[in-house]
Coordinates of C-alpha atoms in Angstrom, one line a residue:
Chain A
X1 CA 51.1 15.6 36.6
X2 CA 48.8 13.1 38.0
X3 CA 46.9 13.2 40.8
X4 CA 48.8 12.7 44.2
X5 CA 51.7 15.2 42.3
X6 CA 49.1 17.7 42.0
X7 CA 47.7 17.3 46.2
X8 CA 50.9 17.7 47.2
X9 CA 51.7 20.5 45.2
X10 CA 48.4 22.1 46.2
X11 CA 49.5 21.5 49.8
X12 CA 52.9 23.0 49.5
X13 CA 51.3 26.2 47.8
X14 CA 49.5 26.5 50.6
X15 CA 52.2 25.9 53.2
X16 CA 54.3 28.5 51.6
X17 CA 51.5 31.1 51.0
X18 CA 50.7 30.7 54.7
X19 CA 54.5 31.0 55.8
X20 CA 54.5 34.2 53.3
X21 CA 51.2 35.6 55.2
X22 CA 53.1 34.7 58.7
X23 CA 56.3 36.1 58.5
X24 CA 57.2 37.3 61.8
X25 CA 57.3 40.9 62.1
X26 CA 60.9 41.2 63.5
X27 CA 61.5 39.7 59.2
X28 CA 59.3 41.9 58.1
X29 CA 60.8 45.0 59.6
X30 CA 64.3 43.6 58.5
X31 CA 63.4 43.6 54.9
X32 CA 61.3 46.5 54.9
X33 CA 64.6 48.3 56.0
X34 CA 66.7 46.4 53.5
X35 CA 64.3 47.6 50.7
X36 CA 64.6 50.5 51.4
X37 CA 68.3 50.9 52.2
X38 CA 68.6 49.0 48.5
X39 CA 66.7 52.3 46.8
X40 CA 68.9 54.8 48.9
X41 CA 72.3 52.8 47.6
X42 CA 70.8 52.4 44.4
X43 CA 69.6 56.1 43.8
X44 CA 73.1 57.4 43.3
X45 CA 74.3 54.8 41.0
X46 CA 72.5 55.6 38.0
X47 CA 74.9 54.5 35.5
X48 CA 74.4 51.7 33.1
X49 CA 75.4 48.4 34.2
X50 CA 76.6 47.3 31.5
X51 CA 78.7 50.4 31.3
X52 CA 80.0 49.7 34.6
X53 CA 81.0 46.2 34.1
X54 CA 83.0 47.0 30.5
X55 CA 84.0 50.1 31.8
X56 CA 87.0 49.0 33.8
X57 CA 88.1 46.2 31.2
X58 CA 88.1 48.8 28.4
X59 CA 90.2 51.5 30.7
X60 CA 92.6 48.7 31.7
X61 CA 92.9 47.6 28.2
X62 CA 93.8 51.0 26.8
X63 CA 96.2 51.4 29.5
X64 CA 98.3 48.6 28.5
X65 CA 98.0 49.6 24.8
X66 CA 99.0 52.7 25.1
X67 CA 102.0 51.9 27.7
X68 CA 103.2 48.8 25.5
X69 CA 103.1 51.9 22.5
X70 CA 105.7 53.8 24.7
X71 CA 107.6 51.6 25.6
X72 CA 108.3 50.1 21.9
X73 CA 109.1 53.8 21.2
X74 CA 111.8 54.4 23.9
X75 CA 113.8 50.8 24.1
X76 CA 113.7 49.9 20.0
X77 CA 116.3 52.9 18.9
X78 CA 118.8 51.7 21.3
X79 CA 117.9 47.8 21.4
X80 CA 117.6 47.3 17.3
X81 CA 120.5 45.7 15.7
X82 CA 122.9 47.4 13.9
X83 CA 122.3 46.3 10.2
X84 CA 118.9 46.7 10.9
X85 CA 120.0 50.3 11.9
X86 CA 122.1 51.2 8.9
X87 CA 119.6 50.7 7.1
X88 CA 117.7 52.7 8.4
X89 CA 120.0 55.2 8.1
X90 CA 119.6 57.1 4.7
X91 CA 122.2 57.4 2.1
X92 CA 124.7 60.0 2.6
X93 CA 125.2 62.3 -0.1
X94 CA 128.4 62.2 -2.1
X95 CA 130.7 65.0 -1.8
X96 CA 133.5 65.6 -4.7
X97 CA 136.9 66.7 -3.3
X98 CA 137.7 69.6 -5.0
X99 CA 141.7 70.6 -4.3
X100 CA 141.3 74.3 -3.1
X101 CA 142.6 76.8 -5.6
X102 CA 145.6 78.4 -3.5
X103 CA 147.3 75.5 -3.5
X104 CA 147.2 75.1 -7.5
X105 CA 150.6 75.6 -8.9
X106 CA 149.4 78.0 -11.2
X107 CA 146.3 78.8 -13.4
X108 CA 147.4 75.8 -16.3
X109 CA 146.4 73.2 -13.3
X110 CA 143.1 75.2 -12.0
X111 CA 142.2 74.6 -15.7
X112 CA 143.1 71.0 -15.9
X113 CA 141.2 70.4 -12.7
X114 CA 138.3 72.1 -13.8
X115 CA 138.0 70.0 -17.4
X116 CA 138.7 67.3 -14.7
X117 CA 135.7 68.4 -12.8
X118 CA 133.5 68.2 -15.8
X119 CA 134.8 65.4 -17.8
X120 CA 132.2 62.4 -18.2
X121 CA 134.6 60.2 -17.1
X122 CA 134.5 62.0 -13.1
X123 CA 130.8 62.4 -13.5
X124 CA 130.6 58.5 -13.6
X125 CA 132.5 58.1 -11.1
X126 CA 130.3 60.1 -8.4
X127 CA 127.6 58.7 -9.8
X128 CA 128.6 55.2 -8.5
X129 CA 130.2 56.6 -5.5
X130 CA 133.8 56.1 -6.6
X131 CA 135.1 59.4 -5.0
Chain B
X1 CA 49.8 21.1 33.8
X2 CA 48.7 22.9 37.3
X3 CA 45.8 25.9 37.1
X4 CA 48.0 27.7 39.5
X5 CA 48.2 31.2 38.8
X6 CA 51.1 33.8 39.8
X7 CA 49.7 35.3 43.1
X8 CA 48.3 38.7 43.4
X9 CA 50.7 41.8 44.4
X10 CA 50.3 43.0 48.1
X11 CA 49.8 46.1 47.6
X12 CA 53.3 48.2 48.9
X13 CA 53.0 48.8 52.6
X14 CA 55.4 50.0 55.3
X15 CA 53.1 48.0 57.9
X16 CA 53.8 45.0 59.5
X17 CA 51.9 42.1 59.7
X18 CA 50.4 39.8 57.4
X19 CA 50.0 40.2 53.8
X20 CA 46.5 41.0 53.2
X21 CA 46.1 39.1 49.8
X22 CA 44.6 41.2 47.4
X23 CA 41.8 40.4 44.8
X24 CA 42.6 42.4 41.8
X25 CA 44.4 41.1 39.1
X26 CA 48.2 41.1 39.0
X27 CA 49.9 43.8 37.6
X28 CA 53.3 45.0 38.1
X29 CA 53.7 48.0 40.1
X30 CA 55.5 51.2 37.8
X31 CA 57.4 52.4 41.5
X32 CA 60.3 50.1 42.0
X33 CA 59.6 50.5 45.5
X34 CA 56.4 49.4 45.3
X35 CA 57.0 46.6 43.7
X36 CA 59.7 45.5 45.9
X37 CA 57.2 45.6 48.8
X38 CA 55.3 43.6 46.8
X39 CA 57.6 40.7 46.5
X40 CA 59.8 41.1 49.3
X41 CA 58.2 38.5 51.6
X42 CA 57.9 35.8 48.7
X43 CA 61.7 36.1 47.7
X44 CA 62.5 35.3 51.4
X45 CA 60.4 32.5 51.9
X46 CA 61.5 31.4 48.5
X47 CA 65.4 31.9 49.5
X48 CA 64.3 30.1 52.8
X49 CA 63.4 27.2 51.2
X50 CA 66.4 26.9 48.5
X51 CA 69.0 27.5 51.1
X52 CA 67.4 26.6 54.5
X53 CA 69.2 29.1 56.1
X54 CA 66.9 32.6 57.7
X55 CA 69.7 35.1 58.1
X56 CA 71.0 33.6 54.3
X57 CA 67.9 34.1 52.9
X58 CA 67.8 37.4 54.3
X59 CA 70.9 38.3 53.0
X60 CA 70.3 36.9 49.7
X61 CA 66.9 38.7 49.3
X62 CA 68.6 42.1 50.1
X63 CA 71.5 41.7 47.8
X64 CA 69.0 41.0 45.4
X65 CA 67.3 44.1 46.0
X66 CA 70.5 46.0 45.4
X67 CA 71.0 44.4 42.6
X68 CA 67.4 45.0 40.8
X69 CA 67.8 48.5 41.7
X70 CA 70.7 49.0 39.4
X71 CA 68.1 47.7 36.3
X72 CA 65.3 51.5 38.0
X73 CA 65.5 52.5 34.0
X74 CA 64.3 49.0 32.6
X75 CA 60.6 48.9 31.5
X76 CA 58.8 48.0 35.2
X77 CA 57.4 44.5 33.2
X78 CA 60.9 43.3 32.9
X79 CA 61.7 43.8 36.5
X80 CA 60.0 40.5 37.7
X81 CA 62.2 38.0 35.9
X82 CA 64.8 40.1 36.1
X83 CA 64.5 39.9 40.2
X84 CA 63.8 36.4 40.2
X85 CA 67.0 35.7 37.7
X86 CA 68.7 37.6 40.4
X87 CA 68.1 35.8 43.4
X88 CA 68.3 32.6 41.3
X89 CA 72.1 33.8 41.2
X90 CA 72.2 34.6 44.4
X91 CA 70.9 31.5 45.9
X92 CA 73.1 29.2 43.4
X93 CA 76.1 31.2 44.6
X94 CA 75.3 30.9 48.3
X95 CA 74.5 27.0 48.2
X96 CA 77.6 26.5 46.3
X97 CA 79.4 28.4 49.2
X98 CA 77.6 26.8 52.4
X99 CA 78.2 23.4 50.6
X100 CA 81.7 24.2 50.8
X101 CA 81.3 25.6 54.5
X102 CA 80.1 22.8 55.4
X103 CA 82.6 20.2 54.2
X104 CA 85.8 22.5 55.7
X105 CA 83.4 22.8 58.8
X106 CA 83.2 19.0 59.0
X107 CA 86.5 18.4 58.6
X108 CA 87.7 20.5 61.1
X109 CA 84.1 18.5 63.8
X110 CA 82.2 21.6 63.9
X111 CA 78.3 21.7 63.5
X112 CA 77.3 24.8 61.3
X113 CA 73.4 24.6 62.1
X114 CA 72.3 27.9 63.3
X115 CA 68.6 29.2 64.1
X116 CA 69.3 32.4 66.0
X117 CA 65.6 34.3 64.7
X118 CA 64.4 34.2 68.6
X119 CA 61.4 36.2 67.7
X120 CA 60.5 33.4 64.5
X121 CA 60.3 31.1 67.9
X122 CA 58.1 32.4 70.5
X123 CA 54.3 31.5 70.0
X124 CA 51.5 33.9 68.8
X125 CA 49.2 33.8 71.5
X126 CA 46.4 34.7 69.0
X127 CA 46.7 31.7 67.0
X128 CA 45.5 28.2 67.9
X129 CA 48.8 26.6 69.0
X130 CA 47.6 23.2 67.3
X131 CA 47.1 25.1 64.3
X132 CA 50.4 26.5 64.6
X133 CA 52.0 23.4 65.1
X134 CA 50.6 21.8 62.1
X135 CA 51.4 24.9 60.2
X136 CA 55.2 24.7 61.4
X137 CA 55.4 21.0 60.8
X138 CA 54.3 21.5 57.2
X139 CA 56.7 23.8 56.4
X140 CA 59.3 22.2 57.3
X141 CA 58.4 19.1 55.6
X142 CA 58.3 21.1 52.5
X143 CA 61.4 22.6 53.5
X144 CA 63.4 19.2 53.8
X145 CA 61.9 17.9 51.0
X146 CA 63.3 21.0 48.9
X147 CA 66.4 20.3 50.6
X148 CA 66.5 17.4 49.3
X149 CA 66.4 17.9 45.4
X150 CA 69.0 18.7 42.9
X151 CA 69.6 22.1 42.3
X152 CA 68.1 22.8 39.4
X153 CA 64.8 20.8 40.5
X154 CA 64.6 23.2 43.5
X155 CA 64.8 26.5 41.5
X156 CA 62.3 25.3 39.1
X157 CA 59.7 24.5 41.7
X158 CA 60.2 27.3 43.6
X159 CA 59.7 29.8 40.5
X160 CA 57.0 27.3 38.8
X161 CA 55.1 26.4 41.5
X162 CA 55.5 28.1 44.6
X163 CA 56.3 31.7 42.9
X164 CA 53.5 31.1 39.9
X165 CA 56.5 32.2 36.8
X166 CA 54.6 31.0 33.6
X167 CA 57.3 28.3 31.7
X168 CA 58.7 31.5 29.6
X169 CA 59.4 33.7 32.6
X170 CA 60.5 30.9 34.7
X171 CA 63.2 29.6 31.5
X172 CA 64.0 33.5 31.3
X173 CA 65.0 33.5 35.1
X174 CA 66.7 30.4 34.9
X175 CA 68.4 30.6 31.6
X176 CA 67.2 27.6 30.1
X177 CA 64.7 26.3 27.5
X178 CA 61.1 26.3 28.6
X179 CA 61.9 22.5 27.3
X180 CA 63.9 21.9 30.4
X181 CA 61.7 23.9 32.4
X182 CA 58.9 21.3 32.3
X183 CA 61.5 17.9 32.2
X184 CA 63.0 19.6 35.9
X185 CA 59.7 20.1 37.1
X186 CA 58.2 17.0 36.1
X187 CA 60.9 15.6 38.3
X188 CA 61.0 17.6 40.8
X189 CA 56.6 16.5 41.8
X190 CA 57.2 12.9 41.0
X191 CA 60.4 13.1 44.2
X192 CA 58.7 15.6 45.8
X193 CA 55.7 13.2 45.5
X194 CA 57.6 10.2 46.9
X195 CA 58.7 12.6 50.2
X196 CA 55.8 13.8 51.2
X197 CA 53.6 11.0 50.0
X198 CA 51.8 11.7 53.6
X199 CA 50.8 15.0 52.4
X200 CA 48.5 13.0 49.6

């Protein structure tokens, strides 16, 4: 700084600490009262700032998680396609059709259907999901 | 660089009237209302000058002080820059808004100057009225000159030089390097040097 930059900041120190020492009272009353109106608004909102300002983000955020969570849960049964679906679905068991005994002829055919029943040949069969 | 010093704390005060400039060393005050007396009249002669506006200013400063009140739990040595970095906001925000007043206002063939502080008018009769003048002229020298400068020019002289921030505190309340700190200033004296080359 040389030496006519630093008169004329010497001078404009000294224009603004005279302004500061002037400040008409009407000013001075309005920021007294503004001070102290600051400290009354400011006394009940202790909370973090940074709490306040990530506060509603994080809320919103969560919101939208857990509503997009719901909704996935209530429209995908009905919306997925139908292979997708059946497969899903888990395999049904198979059930072997055994004709019921009363209407057997007589007690010759029970017995065939029973060595039927147990022969390796119908146990292969169910196996692959023939019957 | 300048032997400028930050200026002592007026010691907190509900009384009206000049500042009575106090001799003891600066230290920040540990009651946040004390320490917003202290600097209340500084922060709106300093939003004066950046925005050349009284009732801005006033509003500026007292958002401010809503703002810093939020910060109560901080450590009381951090409250300084962090009051300065608000109003720096503050004032930014508000000249980027008045600019824009301005142009929709001038469109549209309306004048937006304003001075309605009747009491900042009428004469002390205590005070030499030549004095006064001089006093009034100055000021308003300085405060077209100010005016005048880029942004960032403004804010750095205003917190460097008029204010008394050390480089760190005034980079802290800027949000720059202390690097740019010295370039802005350095250009803000040598064009406040050119505009008030009467002053030298």
């Amino acid at each position: 700084m040389n030496r006519d930059e630093v008169e004329v900041a010497g001078k404009a120190r000294a224009a603004f600490e005279h302004a500061v020492r002037e400040i008409p009272v009407a000013t001075a009353n309005r920021l007294r009262l503004a001070r102290r109106n600051a400290l009354a608004h400011g006394a009940g909102r202790a909370a973090s700032p940074r709490a306040a300002r990530w506060g509603v983000p994080l809320a919103a955020a969560a919101a939208l998680v857990l509503g997009l969570g719901w909704w996935q849960q209530s429209v995908a049964p009905d919306s997925a396609p139908v292979v997708a679906r059946a497969a899903r679905t888990p395999a049904a068991p198979v059930v072997p059709v055994v004709p019921s005994l009363p209407m057997l002829a007589n007690d010759d055919e029970a017995d065939l259907y029973d060595w039927l029943a147990e022969a390796p040949v119908a146990t292969d069969a169910r196996g692959d999901g023939a019957l | 660089m300048s032997a400028w010093r930050r200026p002592a704390l007026a010691e907190p005060t509900d009384a009206v009237g000049p500042a009575a400039p106090s001799p003891a060393a600066p230290a920040t005050p540990r009651d946040l209302d004390a320490f917003l007396a202290s600097v209340e009249r500084r922060a709106f002669r300093v939003a004066e000058l950046a925005l050349g506006e009284r009732e801005d200013a006033f509003d500026a400063v007292q958002d401010a002080m809503v703002k810093l009140v939020r910060y109560r739990e901080r450590p009381p040595a951090e409250w300084p820059p962090l009051f300065w970095s608000i109003l720096r906001r503050q004032l930014t925000d508000r000249h980027r808004r008045n600019a824009v007043r301005r142009r929709v206002l001038g469109w549209i063939g309306r004048d937006d100057a304003r001075d309605d502080d009747l009491l900042a008018a009428q004469p002390d009769p205590h005070e030499d009225p030549l004095r006064r003048q001089e006093d009034a002229e100055a000021w308003r020298a300085l405060s077209r000159a100010l005016q005048a400068l880029p942004r960032r020019q403004r804010e750095c002289f205003l917190l460097r030089e008029l204010q008394g921030l050390d480089v760190a505190e005034t980079a802290r309340a800027m949000g720059c390097s202390e690097g740019s700190v010295k370039t802005h200033l350095s250009r803000a004296m040598s064009a406040l040097r050119d505009k008030l080359g009467d002053w030298s």
